[in-house]
Tab-separated table of C-alpha atoms and ligand atoms in Angstrom:
chain	number	residue	atom	x	y	z
V	211	GLY	CA	0.000	0.000	0.000
V	212	THR	CA	0.975	3.606	0.551
V	213	ALA	CA	3.698	2.660	3.038
V	214	GLY	CA	4.642	-0.713	1.583
V	215	CYS	CA	5.525	0.426	-1.954
V	216	PRO	CA	8.224	2.946	-0.975
V	217	LEU	CA	9.523	0.505	1.618
V	218	ALA	CA	9.806	-2.282	-0.977
V	219	ALA	CA	11.513	0.042	-3.462
V	220	THR	CA	14.051	1.093	-0.839
V	221	LEU	CA	14.761	-2.417	0.450
V	222	SER	CA	15.200	-3.739	-3.098
V	223	GLN	CA	18.453	-1.783	-3.374
V	224	ASN	CA	20.160	-4.150	-0.921
V	225	ALA	CA	17.849	-7.133	-0.594
V	226	THR	CA	15.582	-9.419	-2.566
V	227	VAL	CA	12.009	-8.326	-1.946
V	228	LEU	CA	8.703	-10.049	-2.623
V	229	VAL	CA	5.593	-7.834	-2.395
V	230	LEU	CA	2.234	-9.537	-1.912
V	231	GLU	CA	-0.751	-7.303	-2.762
V	232	ARG	CA	-4.296	-8.634	-2.549
V	233	GLY	CA	-5.572	-6.161	-5.159
V	234	GLY	CA	-4.624	-5.505	-8.762
V	235	SER	CA	-2.748	-2.829	-10.659
V	236	PRO	CA	-3.743	0.820	-10.202
V	237	TYR	CA	-2.877	1.551	-13.802
V	238	GLY	CA	-6.153	1.484	-15.714
V	239	ASP	CA	-8.154	-0.782	-13.392
V	240	PRO	CA	-11.005	1.124	-11.662
V	241	ASN	CA	-11.780	-1.760	-9.304
V	242	ILE	CA	-9.581	-0.647	-6.401
V	243	THR	CA	-11.666	-0.658	-3.247
V	244	SER	CA	-13.021	-3.132	-0.819
V	245	GLU	CA	-15.846	-2.600	1.628
V	246	ASP	CA	-15.169	-5.843	3.464
V	247	GLY	CA	-18.705	-5.973	4.788
V	248	VAL	CA	-18.774	-2.476	6.275
V	249	ILE	CA	-19.128	1.012	4.860
V	250	ASN	CA	-15.569	2.168	4.456
V	251	ALA	CA	-13.015	2.898	1.804
V	252	ARG	CA	-10.288	0.321	2.199
V	253	ALA	CA	-7.928	0.087	-0.700
V	254	ARG	CA	-7.477	-3.201	-2.511
V	255	VAL	CA	-4.874	-2.223	-5.056
V	256	LEU	CA	-1.126	-1.833	-5.463
V	257	GLY	CA	-0.407	1.610	-3.984
V	258	GLY	CA	-3.173	1.204	-1.398
V	259	GLY	CA	-4.996	4.231	-0.036
V	260	SER	CA	-2.997	6.642	-2.197
V	261	CYS	CA	-5.086	5.331	-5.125
V	262	LEU	CA	-8.373	6.456	-3.613
V	263	ASN	CA	-7.680	9.158	-1.047
V	264	ALA	CA	-8.202	12.902	-1.340
V	265	GLY	CA	-4.619	13.449	-2.470
V	266	PHE	CA	-3.592	16.034	0.111
V	267	TYR	CA	0.169	15.858	0.655
V	268	SER	CA	2.166	17.410	3.452
V	269	ARG	CA	5.450	16.875	5.246
V	270	ALA	CA	5.383	16.327	8.984
V	271	GLU	CA	6.261	19.358	11.023
V	272	ALA	CA	9.716	19.776	12.539
V	273	ASP	CA	8.496	19.301	16.118
V	274	TYR	CA	6.827	16.020	15.154
V	275	ILE	CA	10.046	14.741	13.552
V	276	ARG	CA	11.960	15.715	16.677
V	277	ASP	CA	9.412	14.179	19.063
V	278	VAL	CA	9.391	10.792	17.327
V	279	GLY	CA	13.168	10.780	17.132
V	280	TRP	CA	13.645	10.700	13.370
V	281	ASN	CA	16.871	11.861	11.795
V	282	SER	CA	15.770	15.213	10.368
V	283	GLU	CA	18.202	15.120	7.450
V	284	LEU	CA	17.115	11.612	6.467
V	285	ALA	CA	13.469	12.647	6.788
V	286	LYS	CA	14.141	15.629	4.484
V	287	GLN	CA	15.842	13.405	1.901
V	288	SER	CA	12.981	10.924	2.114
V	289	TYR	CA	10.379	13.617	1.560
V	290	GLU	CA	12.278	14.885	-1.465
V	291	TRP	CA	12.506	11.321	-2.781
V	292	VAL	CA	8.718	10.950	-2.517
V	293	GLU	CA	7.931	14.431	-3.796
V	294	LYS	CA	9.927	14.027	-7.009
V	295	LYS	CA	7.466	11.358	-8.098
V	296	VAL	CA	4.116	12.040	-6.496
V	297	ALA	CA	3.736	15.564	-5.103
V	298	PHE	CA	2.639	18.573	-7.134
V	299	GLN	CA	1.747	22.173	-6.481
V	300	PRO	CA	-2.038	22.427	-6.501
V	301	PRO	CA	-3.686	25.118	-8.668
V	302	MET	CA	-5.253	26.864	-5.607
V	303	LYS	CA	-8.172	28.541	-7.296
V	304	GLN	CA	-10.954	30.516	-5.627
V	305	TRP	CA	-12.389	27.966	-3.196
V	306	GLN	CA	-9.033	26.904	-1.833
V	307	SER	CA	-7.568	30.354	-1.389
V	308	ALA	CA	-8.868	31.588	1.958
V	309	HIS	CA	-5.617	32.342	3.774
V	310	MET	CA	-5.850	32.994	7.477
V	311	TYR	CA	-4.096	32.129	10.705
V	312	GLY	CA	-3.368	28.408	10.922
V	313	THR	CA	-3.971	27.675	7.269
V	314	LYS	CA	-1.600	25.205	5.701
V	315	VAL	CA	-1.265	24.888	1.958
V	316	GLY	CA	-0.436	21.317	1.063
V	317	GLY	CA	0.905	19.588	-1.970
V	318	SER	CA	-1.285	17.334	-4.044
V	319	ILE	CA	-0.741	13.921	-5.548
V	320	PHE	CA	-2.775	15.140	-8.547
V	321	ASP	CA	-0.560	16.655	-11.240
V	322	THR	CA	-1.431	19.824	-13.119
V	323	ALA	CA	-3.371	17.793	-15.703
V	324	GLY	CA	-5.501	16.338	-12.889
V	325	HIS	CA	-3.952	12.865	-13.011
V	326	ARG	CA	-3.503	11.051	-9.731
V	327	HIS	CA	-0.048	9.753	-8.853
V	328	THR	CA	0.200	7.022	-6.261
V	329	ALA	CA	2.619	5.162	-4.029
V	330	ALA	CA	2.807	2.503	-6.754
V	331	ASP	CA	4.717	5.082	-8.830
V	332	LEU	CA	7.466	4.936	-6.185
V	333	LEU	CA	8.230	1.400	-7.315
V	334	ASP	CA	9.969	3.137	-10.238
V	335	TYR	CA	12.815	3.642	-7.783
V	336	ALA	CA	13.198	-0.085	-7.167
V	337	ASN	CA	16.080	-2.178	-8.319
V	338	PRO	CA	14.224	-4.420	-10.810
V	339	ASP	CA	16.546	-7.330	-10.054
V	340	GLY	CA	15.678	-7.081	-6.369
V	341	LEU	CA	11.912	-6.825	-6.560
V	342	THR	CA	9.036	-9.162	-7.404
V	343	VAL	CA	5.461	-7.905	-7.084
V	344	LEU	CA	2.610	-10.387	-6.978
V	345	LEU	CA	-0.864	-8.924	-7.550
V	346	LYS	CA	-4.152	-10.548	-6.490
V	347	ALA	CA	-2.018	-12.323	-3.895
V	348	THR	CA	-3.706	-12.317	-0.491
V	349	ALA	CA	-1.674	-13.277	2.556
V	350	HIS	CA	-3.873	-15.430	4.794
V	351	LYS	CA	-1.452	-16.126	7.587
V	352	VAL	CA	2.147	-15.694	8.663
V	353	LEU	CA	3.783	-18.953	9.697
V	354	PHE	CA	5.919	-18.631	12.791
V	355	HIS	CA	8.718	-20.909	13.894
V	356	THR	CA	8.790	-21.217	17.656
V	357	ASP	CA	12.052	-22.184	19.356
V	358	SER	CA	12.370	-25.141	21.685
V	359	THR	CA	11.834	-23.001	24.786
V	360	GLY	CA	8.537	-21.750	23.369
V	361	ALA	CA	9.601	-18.173	24.082
V	362	LYS	CA	10.861	-16.922	20.719
V	363	HIS	CA	8.899	-16.847	17.478
V	364	ARG	CA	10.401	-16.079	14.094
V	365	ALA	CA	8.711	-15.638	10.758
V	366	TYR	CA	10.667	-15.962	7.550
V	367	LEU	CA	10.212	-17.085	3.988
V	368	ASN	CA	13.461	-18.999	3.681
V	369	SER	CA	15.552	-20.639	6.344
V	370	GLY	CA	18.245	-18.391	7.678
V	371	ALA	CA	18.727	-15.354	9.768
V	372	HIS	CA	18.893	-12.722	7.077
V	373	ASN	CA	15.310	-12.556	5.933
V	374	GLU	CA	12.111	-11.356	7.442
V	375	ILE	CA	8.444	-10.714	6.828
V	376	ILE	CA	7.168	-7.140	7.086
V	377	ILE	CA	3.427	-6.661	7.490
V	378	SER	CA	2.233	-3.410	5.911
V	379	ALA	CA	-1.405	-4.190	5.202
V	380	GLY	CA	-2.993	-0.990	6.518
V	381	SER	CA	-4.442	-0.042	9.882
V	382	LEU	CA	-7.169	-2.668	9.627
V	383	GLY	CA	-5.331	-5.263	7.540
V	384	SER	CA	-2.137	-5.481	9.601
V	385	PRO	CA	-3.761	-6.351	12.939
V	386	GLN	CA	-6.172	-8.655	11.133
V	387	LEU	CA	-3.283	-10.577	9.598
V	388	LEU	CA	-1.455	-10.750	12.926
V	389	ILE	CA	-4.537	-12.125	14.656
V	390	LEU	CA	-5.095	-14.676	11.888
V	391	SER	CA	-1.476	-15.688	12.449
V	392	GLY	CA	-1.927	-16.240	16.180
V	393	VAL	CA	-0.580	-12.950	17.503
V	394	GLY	CA	-3.184	-10.976	19.424
V	395	PRO	CA	-5.442	-10.962	22.493
V	396	VAL	CA	-5.637	-14.554	23.658
V	397	ASP	CA	-9.407	-14.477	24.242
V	398	GLN	CA	-10.044	-13.403	20.655
V	399	LEU	CA	-7.656	-16.002	19.291
V	400	LYS	CA	-9.328	-18.767	21.270
V	401	ALA	CA	-12.809	-17.566	20.349
V	402	HIS	CA	-11.901	-18.066	16.696
V	403	ASN	CA	-10.037	-21.333	17.208
V	404	ILE	CA	-6.737	-19.755	16.211
V	405	THR	CA	-3.639	-21.382	17.646
V	406	VAL	CA	-1.972	-18.908	20.001
V	407	VAL	CA	1.570	-17.956	18.986
V	408	LEU	CA	1.784	-14.920	21.232
V	409	ASP	CA	-0.734	-13.353	23.585
V	410	GLN	CA	-0.353	-9.703	22.620
V	411	PRO	CA	-3.372	-7.892	24.092
V	412	MET	CA	-2.831	-4.639	22.176
V	413	VAL	CA	-3.111	-6.013	18.641
V	414	GLY	CA	-6.225	-4.601	16.996
V	415	GLN	CA	-7.119	-2.460	19.993
V	416	LEU	CA	-7.731	1.283	20.307
V	417	MET	CA	-8.986	1.585	16.735
V	418	SER	CA	-11.525	4.282	16.039
V	419	ASP	CA	-12.960	6.108	13.088
V	420	ASN	CA	-11.661	9.542	12.232
V	421	PRO	CA	-14.693	11.692	13.057
V	422	MET	CA	-15.740	14.059	10.331
V	423	ASN	CA	-18.493	16.617	10.097
V	424	ALA	CA	-19.563	17.757	6.655
V	425	VAL	CA	-21.440	20.888	5.719
V	426	PHE	CA	-22.792	20.943	2.183
V	427	VAL	CA	-23.614	24.338	0.724
V	428	PRO	CA	-25.547	24.495	-2.559
V	429	SER	CA	-24.590	27.209	-5.009
V	430	PRO	CA	-26.930	28.871	-7.484
V	431	VAL	CA	-24.108	28.917	-10.030
V	432	PRO	CA	-21.501	26.321	-11.025
V	433	VAL	CA	-18.313	26.531	-9.001
V	434	GLU	CA	-14.898	25.162	-9.805
V	435	VAL	CA	-14.026	21.564	-9.005
V	436	SER	CA	-11.385	21.315	-6.309
V	437	LEU	CA	-10.306	18.701	-3.806
V	438	ILE	CA	-8.497	19.453	-0.578
V	439	GLU	CA	-5.532	21.746	-1.106
V	440	VAL	CA	-5.521	23.871	2.042
V	441	VAL	CA	-6.154	22.858	5.601
V	442	GLY	CA	-7.162	25.090	8.482
V	443	ILE	CA	-5.408	23.932	11.661
V	444	THR	CA	-7.383	24.914	14.715
V	445	HIS	CA	-5.987	25.674	18.159
V	446	PHE	CA	-7.599	22.488	19.487
V	447	GLY	CA	-5.969	20.215	16.915
V	448	SER	CA	-8.859	19.559	14.551
V	449	TYR	CA	-8.340	20.187	10.886
V	450	ILE	CA	-10.713	21.944	8.502
V	451	GLU	CA	-10.577	20.996	4.866
V	452	ALA	CA	-12.612	22.179	1.904
V	453	ALA	CA	-13.672	20.867	-1.470
V	454	SER	CA	-15.934	22.298	-4.112
V	455	GLY	CA	-17.644	21.825	-7.409
V	456	ALA	CA	-18.822	18.234	-7.330
V	457	ASN	CA	-22.226	16.873	-6.542
V	458	PHE	CA	-21.238	16.006	-3.005
V	459	GLY	CA	-24.709	16.451	-1.580
V	460	SER	CA	-26.954	13.855	-3.212
V	461	PHE	CA	-25.876	10.260	-3.283
V	462	PRO	CA	-27.643	7.258	-4.713
V	463	ASP	CA	-28.140	4.247	-2.444
V	464	ASN	CA	-25.019	2.992	-0.724
V	465	ASP	CA	-22.910	5.798	-2.133
V	466	TYR	CA	-21.311	8.063	0.419
V	467	GLY	CA	-19.688	10.590	-1.809
V	468	LEU	CA	-16.152	11.887	-1.694
V	469	PHE	CA	-14.986	9.714	1.176
V	470	SER	CA	-16.729	6.583	0.044
V	471	PRO	CA	-15.598	3.505	-1.831
V	472	LYS	CA	-18.093	4.561	-4.470
V	473	VAL	CA	-16.346	7.831	-5.209
V	474	ARG	CA	-16.256	8.867	-8.824
V	475	THR	CA	-14.423	11.637	-10.579
V	476	PRO	CA	-16.136	14.893	-9.626
V	477	GLN	CA	-17.920	16.650	-12.471
V	478	PRO	CA	-18.645	20.388	-12.365
V	479	THR	CA	-22.094	20.984	-10.903
V	480	THR	CA	-23.877	23.711	-9.045
V	481	GLN	CA	-23.064	22.091	-5.704
V	482	PHE	CA	-20.117	22.299	-3.469
V	483	TYR	CA	-19.600	21.484	0.129
V	484	ILE	CA	-17.726	22.277	3.256
V	485	ASN	CA	-17.441	20.183	6.217
V	486	LEU	CA	-17.042	21.142	9.823
V	487	ARG	CA	-18.740	22.252	12.916
V	488	GLN	CA	-16.669	25.338	13.436
V	489	ILE	CA	-16.808	26.522	9.862
V	490	LEU	CA	-18.312	29.897	10.548
V	491	THR	CA	-15.648	30.581	13.120
V	492	PHE	CA	-12.817	29.975	10.733
V	493	ILE	CA	-14.003	30.925	7.289
V	494	PRO	CA	-14.378	34.638	6.603
V	495	LYS	CA	-17.805	35.857	5.574
V	496	SER	CA	-16.788	36.354	1.976
V	497	SER	CA	-15.975	32.668	1.530
V	498	ARG	CA	-18.664	31.040	3.606
V	499	SER	CA	-19.973	28.902	0.794
V	500	VAL	CA	-17.214	26.333	0.745
V	501	SER	CA	-17.059	22.821	2.017
V	502	CYS	CA	-14.608	21.641	4.585
V	503	ARG	CA	-13.735	18.433	6.204
V	504	ARG	CA	-12.915	18.319	9.886
V	505	SER	CA	-11.017	15.436	11.232
V	506	ARG	CA	-9.371	14.338	14.432
V	507	GLN	CA	-5.751	14.683	13.531
V	508	SER	CA	-2.982	15.835	15.716
V	509	ARG	CA	-1.130	18.888	14.599
V	510	GLY	CA	1.996	16.935	13.818
V	511	ARG	CA	0.370	14.097	11.985
V	512	GLN	CA	2.332	13.046	8.955
V	513	ARG	CA	0.302	12.859	5.768
V	514	PRO	CA	2.427	10.850	3.381
C	90	LIG	C1	-11.221	8.299	1.663
C	90	LIG	C2	-9.847	8.577	2.204
C	90	LIG	C3	-9.289	9.831	2.006
C	90	LIG	C4	-8.002	10.088	2.495
C	90	LIG	N1	-7.406	11.289	2.210
C	90	LIG	C5	-6.091	11.468	2.503
C	90	LIG	C6	-5.387	12.618	2.059
C	90	LIG	O1	-5.928	13.481	1.377
C	90	LIG	N2	-4.061	12.727	2.396
C	90	LIG	C7	-3.424	11.760	3.138
C	90	LIG	O2	-2.221	11.908	3.404
C	90	LIG	N3	-4.067	10.671	3.574
C	90	LIG	C8	-5.371	10.493	3.249
C	90	LIG	N4	-6.007	9.351	3.642
C	90	LIG	C9	-5.258	8.375	4.457
C	90	LIG	C10	-4.215	7.592	3.656
C	90	LIG	O3	-4.711	7.230	2.379
C	90	LIG	C11	-3.848	6.345	4.481
C	90	LIG	O4	-3.389	6.764	5.750
C	90	LIG	C12	-2.746	5.526	3.827
C	90	LIG	O5	-3.112	5.137	2.521
C	90	LIG	C13	-2.474	4.283	4.675
C	90	LIG	O6	-1.368	3.607	4.105
C	90	LIG	P1	-0.982	2.152	4.560
C	90	LIG	O7	0.203	1.745	3.741
C	90	LIG	O8	-0.904	2.087	6.023
C	90	LIG	O9	-2.244	1.248	4.150
C	90	LIG	P2	-2.921	1.050	2.728
C	90	LIG	O10	-2.508	2.126	1.785
C	90	LIG	O11	-4.357	0.812	2.966
C	90	LIG	O12	-2.233	-0.279	2.198
C	90	LIG	C14	-2.553	-1.547	2.652
C	90	LIG	C15	-2.440	-2.489	1.455
C	90	LIG	O13	-2.386	-3.818	1.930
C	90	LIG	C16	-3.195	-4.630	1.102
C	90	LIG	N5	-3.609	-5.772	1.916
C	90	LIG	C17	-4.402	-5.754	3.021
C	90	LIG	N6	-4.521	-6.989	3.532
C	90	LIG	C18	-3.776	-7.806	2.729
C	90	LIG	C19	-3.493	-9.211	2.733
C	90	LIG	N7	-3.996	-10.020	3.685
C	90	LIG	N8	-2.707	-9.727	1.758
C	90	LIG	C20	-2.179	-8.911	0.793
C	90	LIG	N9	-2.420	-7.577	0.744
C	90	LIG	C21	-3.204	-7.040	1.704
C	90	LIG	C22	-4.344	-3.735	0.690
C	90	LIG	O14	-4.969	-4.207	-0.498
C	90	LIG	C23	-3.633	-2.387	0.503
C	90	LIG	O15	-3.173	-2.203	-0.813
C	90	LIG	C24	-7.292	9.078	3.198
C	90	LIG	C25	-7.877	7.828	3.407
C	90	LIG	C26	-9.130	7.574	2.911
C	90	LIG	C27	-9.716	6.195	3.128
C-alpha cells in the first residue's frame, strides 16, 4: 500500500524483496476498493490508499520529527525522494484560497493535468533485479517458527537469519493478519479457534474512526471543481478541509460521496460542500460557501 511500496523500493536496493498485494494494478483498473462488509473505503490495489484518497500531501512538522526521534536530514531526503514522483503544487483557485491564521497549503498527488499519482509510482525507484510484485495475492497467515523453549517466534520465507516478513497491510489489515497468524489478544484467538503464537493484548485495539463533520452548501451557479488543497489547523488540533464543485450532496443508495468507496471523478455541478462544525468561526464571511472536512488529527500528523 501507501507505506509498503516505498519501503519495498528502498529495500530492493540491498535485498531481494517479494511484495504480496491482494488487489490488482492501479494503472487502468477502476476496481480498487473493498468494503469488506462495512461502509468504508479500504484500498485493494497496489499503492493502497494513495489510489483512492483525497490526495492532500504534506510533510510532517519539525516538532513532530523531533518528538518521534527521526533523523531530520534523512526525513528531508525521504520527503524529497517521494515528492519528485508524487507531489505537485495544486492550482489553488478561488475555493481553496482563503488564507488565514493556521492555514496550511499542502501539496497534491494530482498533477497539473488532474492525473492522480500514487505510491505505486514509487516502485519506479526499485532495483528491478531485487523486486518481485505479486498482484491478487492475499496473505492469509504468517507462519511462525517457535524455538524449543517456546519463548521466541520467528517468521521468515526462507531458512536463515537474514530474511524477514514485514506486514504493511494498513491499519485494519495489519492487525487482522497478525490475529489470523496467532498474535493478538488470547481471548479473541481462542474464540476463533486460532492457535496462540503470542498473547499480545494490544493487537487490533484502540482503533476508532476519524470523526468528520460535513457541511454541504448548494450554489446557485456552477463553481470550480477542487479537492483538498488547504487545511485550516485549529488551536484544538482539529483540521478543517474544503472541497468544491462536485455533486457532493446527493448520493444514490449505498454511495457516500467523496470519502466513500463509491467515489467517482467529480464533475462540475452547481453544488459544493464544506465540512465542519466550526466553519463559521474559521471561514471569513466572503468565503462562507465552501465545504470543509474536519477530522481528528494531531497537529503533527504526517500525511504521506
Ligand atoms: C477516503 C480517504 C481519504 C483520504 N485522504 C487522505 C489525504 O488526502 N491525504 C493523506 O495523506 N491521507 C489520506 N487518507 C489516508 C491515507 O490514504 C492512508 O493513511 C494511507 O493510505 C495508509 O497507508 P498504509 O500503507 O498504512 O495502508 P494502505 O494504503 O491501505 O495499504 C494496505 C495495502 O495492503 C493490502 N492488503 C491488506 N490486507 C492484505 C493481505 N492479507 N494480503 C495482501 N495484501 C493485503 C491492501 O490491499 C492495501 O493495498 C485518506 C484515506 C481515505 C480512506
